[in-house]
Coordinates of C-alpha atoms in Angstrom, one line a residue:
M17 CA 87.8 -4.0 31.3
F18 CA 91.4 -2.4 32.5
S19 CA 94.3 -1.6 29.5
G20 CA 96.9 0.4 30.5
A21 CA 100.5 1.1 28.6
E22 CA 103.5 2.9 30.2
T23 CA 105.1 4.5 27.6
S24 CA 108.5 5.4 28.4
T25 CA 109.7 2.8 26.3
A26 CA 109.7 2.5 22.5
T27 CA 107.0 0.8 20.9
V28 CA 104.6 0.7 18.4
A29 CA 101.5 2.9 19.6
R30 CA 98.3 4.1 17.9
Q31 CA 99.0 7.6 17.1
K32 CA 95.9 9.2 18.3
D33 CA 93.9 7.9 21.1
S34 CA 90.2 8.2 21.6
L35 CA 90.8 11.6 23.4
G36 CA 92.8 13.0 20.6
C37 CA 95.9 12.8 22.2
L38 CA 99.2 11.8 20.5
S39 CA 99.9 8.5 22.1
N40 CA 103.2 8.2 21.6
Q41 CA 104.2 11.2 23.4
L42 CA 102.3 9.7 26.6
H43 CA 104.5 8.8 29.2
K44 CA 101.6 7.3 31.1
D45 CA 98.5 6.1 29.2
L46 CA 95.8 4.2 31.7
E47 CA 91.9 3.5 30.8
L48 CA 89.7 1.8 33.1
H49 CA 85.9 1.2 31.8
T50 CA 83.1 0.3 33.4
G51 CA 79.0 0.3 32.4
E52 CA 78.9 3.5 32.5
F53 CA 82.1 5.8 33.1
T54 CA 85.7 5.6 31.4
F55 CA 88.4 6.8 33.7
Y56 CA 91.5 7.9 32.0
R57 CA 95.0 9.1 33.6
K58 CA 97.3 10.9 30.3
C59 CA 100.5 12.0 31.3
R60 CA 103.8 13.7 29.4
H61 CA 106.7 14.6 31.3
H62 CA 108.5 16.8 28.0
E63 CA 107.5 20.7 27.3
K64 CA 106.7 19.9 24.3
T65 CA 103.6 21.9 22.4
S66 CA 101.2 19.0 20.6
E67 CA 98.1 19.7 19.2
V68 CA 93.9 17.7 20.3
V69 CA 91.5 17.9 17.7
T70 CA 88.3 15.5 17.9
P71 CA 85.1 15.5 15.8
A72 CA 81.5 15.6 17.3
S73 CA 80.1 12.8 18.4
N74 CA 77.5 11.8 20.9
R75 CA 80.0 9.8 23.7
G76 CA 78.8 12.7 26.3
F77 CA 81.4 14.5 28.8
L78 CA 84.4 14.9 30.2
I79 CA 86.0 16.0 33.2
G80 CA 89.6 16.5 33.4
V81 CA 91.3 17.2 36.8
S82 CA 94.8 18.4 36.3
L83 CA 97.2 16.3 39.1
T84 CA 100.5 18.9 38.8
A85 CA 100.5 22.6 38.0
G86 CA 102.7 24.3 35.1
H87 CA 100.1 23.2 32.2
H88 CA 98.7 25.2 29.4
R89 CA 96.5 25.1 26.6
R90 CA 94.6 27.0 24.0
I91 CA 91.2 26.2 23.3
I92 CA 90.1 26.6 19.9
S93 CA 86.2 26.9 19.3
G94 CA 85.6 28.7 15.8
N95 CA 87.5 31.9 15.1
R96 CA 88.0 31.9 19.2
S97 CA 90.3 30.7 21.5
A98 CA 90.8 31.2 25.0
S99 CA 94.2 30.5 27.0
H100 CA 94.0 28.8 30.2
D101 CA 96.5 27.4 32.8
F102 CA 96.1 24.7 35.1
E103 CA 97.5 24.6 38.4
K104 CA 97.1 21.1 41.0
D105 CA 93.5 20.9 40.9
S106 CA 92.3 22.7 38.1
V107 CA 89.6 21.3 36.1
Y108 CA 88.0 21.4 32.5
I109 CA 85.0 20.2 31.1
R110 CA 84.4 18.7 27.5
N111 CA 81.2 18.0 25.5
F112 CA 81.8 15.8 23.1
E113 CA 78.9 16.9 21.3
E114 CA 81.1 19.7 20.1
D115 CA 84.3 19.7 17.9
Y116 CA 87.4 19.9 20.4
R117 CA 90.8 21.8 19.3
A118 CA 93.4 22.8 21.8
D119 CA 97.0 23.9 21.6
L120 CA 98.5 21.9 24.7
H121 CA 102.1 23.4 26.3
G122 CA 104.0 21.8 28.6
A123 CA 104.1 19.1 30.5
F124 CA 101.0 17.3 32.1
D125 CA 99.4 14.9 34.1
F126 CA 95.4 14.2 34.6
V127 CA 92.8 12.3 35.5
L128 CA 89.3 12.3 33.2
V129 CA 86.3 10.9 33.8
E130 CA 84.0 10.3 30.6
L131 CA 80.3 10.5 31.3
S132 CA 77.6 9.0 29.1
R133 CA 74.6 11.5 28.3
A134 CA 72.4 8.4 29.8
F135 CA 73.7 8.7 33.2
I136 CA 73.5 12.3 33.7
A137 CA 70.1 12.3 32.1
N138 CA 69.4 9.4 34.5
V139 CA 70.9 11.2 37.8
C140 CA 69.3 14.5 36.7
Y141 CA 65.9 13.0 36.5
E142 CA 66.4 10.6 39.6
R143 CA 67.5 14.2 41.7
T144 CA 65.2 16.7 40.2
G145 CA 63.0 14.9 37.8
K146 CA 64.6 17.8 35.1
A147 CA 67.2 17.8 32.9
I148 CA 70.3 20.4 32.8
E149 CA 70.8 21.9 29.6
G150 CA 74.8 21.6 29.9
F151 CA 77.4 22.9 31.8
S152 CA 79.2 26.1 32.7
S153 CA 83.1 26.0 31.8
P154 CA 85.3 26.5 34.3
S155 CA 88.4 25.6 32.4
G156 CA 91.1 26.1 34.8
Q157 CA 89.3 26.6 37.6
K158 CA 90.6 25.3 40.8
D159 CA 88.3 22.6 42.4
P160 CA 89.3 21.3 46.2
I161 CA 86.8 18.6 45.9
F162 CA 87.8 17.2 42.6
G163 CA 91.4 17.7 43.3
H164 CA 91.1 15.2 46.5
L165 CA 89.0 12.7 44.3
A166 CA 91.5 12.7 41.2
Q167 CA 93.8 12.0 44.3
V168 CA 92.0 8.4 44.8
L169 CA 91.3 7.8 41.3
A170 CA 95.0 8.2 40.0
L171 CA 95.8 5.5 42.7
T172 CA 93.3 3.3 41.5
L173 CA 94.4 3.5 37.6
D174 CA 97.6 2.7 39.1
C175 CA 97.0 0.0 41.3
Q176 CA 93.6 -1.5 39.4
S177 CA 94.2 -4.8 40.7
E178 CA 93.3 -4.2 44.0
A179 CA 90.4 -2.0 42.7
S180 CA 86.7 -3.3 43.8
P181 CA 84.3 -3.3 41.0
L182 CA 82.0 -1.2 43.7
F183 CA 84.3 1.2 44.9
V184 CA 84.9 2.0 41.5
E185 CA 81.2 2.5 40.8
Q186 CA 80.7 4.5 43.3
L187 CA 84.0 6.7 42.4
G188 CA 82.2 7.1 39.2
M189 CA 79.0 8.1 40.9
T190 CA 80.6 10.9 43.2
I191 CA 82.5 12.3 40.5
G192 CA 79.2 12.9 38.1
T193 CA 77.2 13.5 41.0
H194 CA 79.5 16.6 42.2
L195 CA 80.1 17.4 38.4
I196 CA 76.0 17.9 38.3
D197 CA 75.6 19.9 41.3
R198 CA 78.5 22.4 41.3
Y199 CA 78.7 22.8 37.2
G200 CA 75.3 21.6 35.6
N201 CA 73.0 24.5 33.9
A202 CA 69.9 22.8 36.2
P203 CA 67.1 24.6 37.2
A204 CA 66.9 24.7 41.1
Q205 CA 66.0 20.9 43.1
S206 CA 62.9 20.6 45.3
N207 CA 63.0 19.9 48.9
R208 CA 61.0 17.0 48.4
K209 CA 62.5 13.6 49.7
G210 CA 64.1 11.3 47.6
P211 CA 62.7 7.4 47.1
R212 CA 63.4 5.2 49.5
L213 CA 63.7 1.1 49.1
S214 CA 61.1 -1.4 50.3
S215 CA 61.9 -3.5 53.4
L216 CA 62.0 -6.4 50.9
H217 CA 64.9 -4.5 48.7
E218 CA 66.7 -3.3 51.7
T219 CA 67.4 -6.5 52.8
R220 CA 68.1 -8.4 49.9
A221 CA 70.5 -5.3 48.7
K222 CA 72.1 -5.6 52.3
D223 CA 72.5 -9.6 51.9
M224 CA 74.4 -9.2 48.6
L225 CA 76.6 -7.1 49.7
L226 CA 77.9 -8.8 52.6
A227 CA 77.2 -12.1 50.8
K228 CA 79.8 -11.8 48.4
A229 CA 84.1 -12.2 49.7
E230 CA 85.9 -8.7 49.5
G231 CA 82.6 -6.9 48.6
N232 CA 83.1 -7.8 44.9
V233 CA 79.4 -7.2 43.7
S234 CA 78.3 -4.7 41.1
L235 CA 75.9 -2.1 42.3
G236 CA 74.4 -3.2 39.2
E237 CA 73.6 -6.8 40.3
I238 CA 72.0 -5.6 43.1
A239 CA 70.3 -3.1 41.4
N240 CA 69.1 -5.8 39.3
A241 CA 67.6 -7.8 41.7
C242 CA 65.9 -5.2 42.8
N243 CA 64.6 -4.4 39.4
L244 CA 65.7 -0.4 39.7
S245 CA 68.3 1.3 37.7
R246 CA 71.5 1.4 39.2
S247 CA 71.5 5.1 39.5
Y248 CA 67.9 4.7 41.3
F249 CA 68.9 1.9 43.9
I250 CA 72.4 4.2 44.6
R251 CA 70.0 7.8 45.6
A252 CA 67.2 5.2 47.6
F253 CA 70.2 3.3 49.6
R254 CA 71.1 6.8 50.7
E255 CA 68.1 7.9 51.3
T256 CA 67.1 4.5 53.2
T257 CA 70.4 3.8 55.4
H258 CA 72.1 7.3 55.3
R259 CA 75.4 5.8 53.5
T260 CA 76.7 4.8 50.7
P261 CA 76.2 1.2 49.8
H262 CA 80.2 1.4 49.8
Q263 CA 80.4 3.1 53.4
W264 CA 77.5 0.8 54.6
L265 CA 79.6 -2.5 53.6
L266 CA 83.0 -0.8 55.6
E267 CA 81.1 -0.4 58.8
R268 CA 79.6 -3.7 58.8
R269 CA 83.3 -5.4 58.4
I270 CA 84.3 -3.0 61.1
D271 CA 81.4 -4.6 63.0
R272 CA 82.7 -8.1 62.6
A273 CA 85.9 -6.9 63.3
R274 CA 85.3 -5.5 66.4
E275 CA 83.5 -8.4 67.7
L276 CA 86.6 -10.9 66.3
L277 CA 88.9 -8.0 68.6
R278 CA 86.7 -8.5 71.8
H279 CA 86.1 -12.3 71.7
S280 CA 88.5 -14.1 69.9
D281 CA 92.7 -14.1 70.1
S282 CA 93.2 -14.3 66.3
S283 CA 96.0 -11.7 64.9
L284 CA 95.3 -9.0 63.0
S285 CA 96.0 -10.0 59.8
D286 CA 93.8 -13.0 60.5
I287 CA 90.6 -10.8 61.5
A288 CA 91.7 -8.6 58.3
I289 CA 91.2 -11.3 55.5
A290 CA 88.5 -12.9 58.0
C291 CA 86.6 -9.1 57.5
G292 CA 87.2 -9.0 53.4
F293 CA 90.1 -6.4 53.6
S294 CA 92.6 -7.0 51.6
D295 CA 95.4 -6.6 53.8
Q296 CA 96.4 -5.8 57.4
S297 CA 97.4 -1.9 56.6
H298 CA 94.2 -1.7 54.6
F299 CA 92.2 -3.0 57.7
T300 CA 94.2 -0.6 60.6
R301 CA 93.8 2.5 57.9
T302 CA 89.8 1.9 57.9
F303 CA 89.3 0.4 61.0
S304 CA 91.2 3.9 62.0
Q305 CA 89.1 6.2 59.9
L306 CA 85.9 4.8 61.2
V307 CA 86.7 4.1 65.3
G308 CA 89.0 6.7 65.6
T309 CA 91.9 4.0 67.5
P310 CA 94.0 1.3 65.4
P311 CA 92.0 -2.3 66.2
G312 CA 95.3 -3.4 68.0
T313 CA 94.9 0.0 70.8
W314 CA 91.5 -0.9 70.4
R315 CA 91.8 -4.3 71.4
R316 CA 94.0 -3.3 74.4
Q317 CA 91.6 -0.8 76.1

C-alpha cells in the first residue's frame, strides 16, 4: 500500500513517524510498502536541528542514501557519539535491534529502504548457506551504486502510479543484495553454482510474466505458482536465464516491438501500448537502451 504526503501546507500530522522523525517538520514524507520492503523518502528544507530517537525492536535493518549534500548528524550510542557529514550518495545503516538516537543538523533529502530480518536471512542462506553477523557501519561513506539506485527509487516514490509491482520488488531485491554483498559481515561466498529452475518452472514463470498486461504480476505470485520462495525463485531464474525477471520481460517486449516495426504500419504509440509500455516515451527510451537506436530509426534502417 502506498501512502504519501507533501507537508508544505499546515496539516495535522503525527509528531513522530516510524523512523523517529518529526513529521510536521518534513516537506516530503513518502512511504511505499511491499511484502518484504518498506521504501521511504524523507525531505526537509529548513536548517533547524532536531532529534531522532527510536527504541530497539525486531523490525530488521534500514539503509539510507542521501540525495543531496550538506546534511550533518551526530549519532549517540551509550556514552559515545560520532559525527558524520553527508554528501550526495552518502549512506548509513541502522540496525533496529539497537536503540537509536541522533541529532540532525540542517536540511536533508534521503531515500531509505527497510528490510526485514527474514529477508536478510533468506537471501544469505540461498546465496551462501550461511547467515551474516550484521553489517559494517559506513555512516557518511559514499556509495555510487546506492547513489544511482536512490535516484531510481526517488522517481519511483514520486510517481507511484507508474511503478509496476514487479519493478518495485526487483528494485528492493537489488538494493538488498548490494547491501549484503558490500556491507554484510559474512563468510566468503563459495564458488558453487546457484539453483536453477526446472524446465516446467521456467516455462510457467515465463508464461506468467508474459500473460498479464504491462507485466503487473508480482514475483511472489510467480514463486508461489512454482512452489518456491520469492528470493529463491529470483536467484534460480537469474541462474537459468542469465537475466532478472524484469530484464527478461523487457527484452521480450522489445522482441515483439521489433516484429511489429518490421511487419506492420502501426504508429510508434500504438506499438508501445501493444507491447506493454506505459507510453511512447517509455518505449523509445527502453528500445534505445537495449537495441542501440530509437525505434523510428531502426524501422527506417
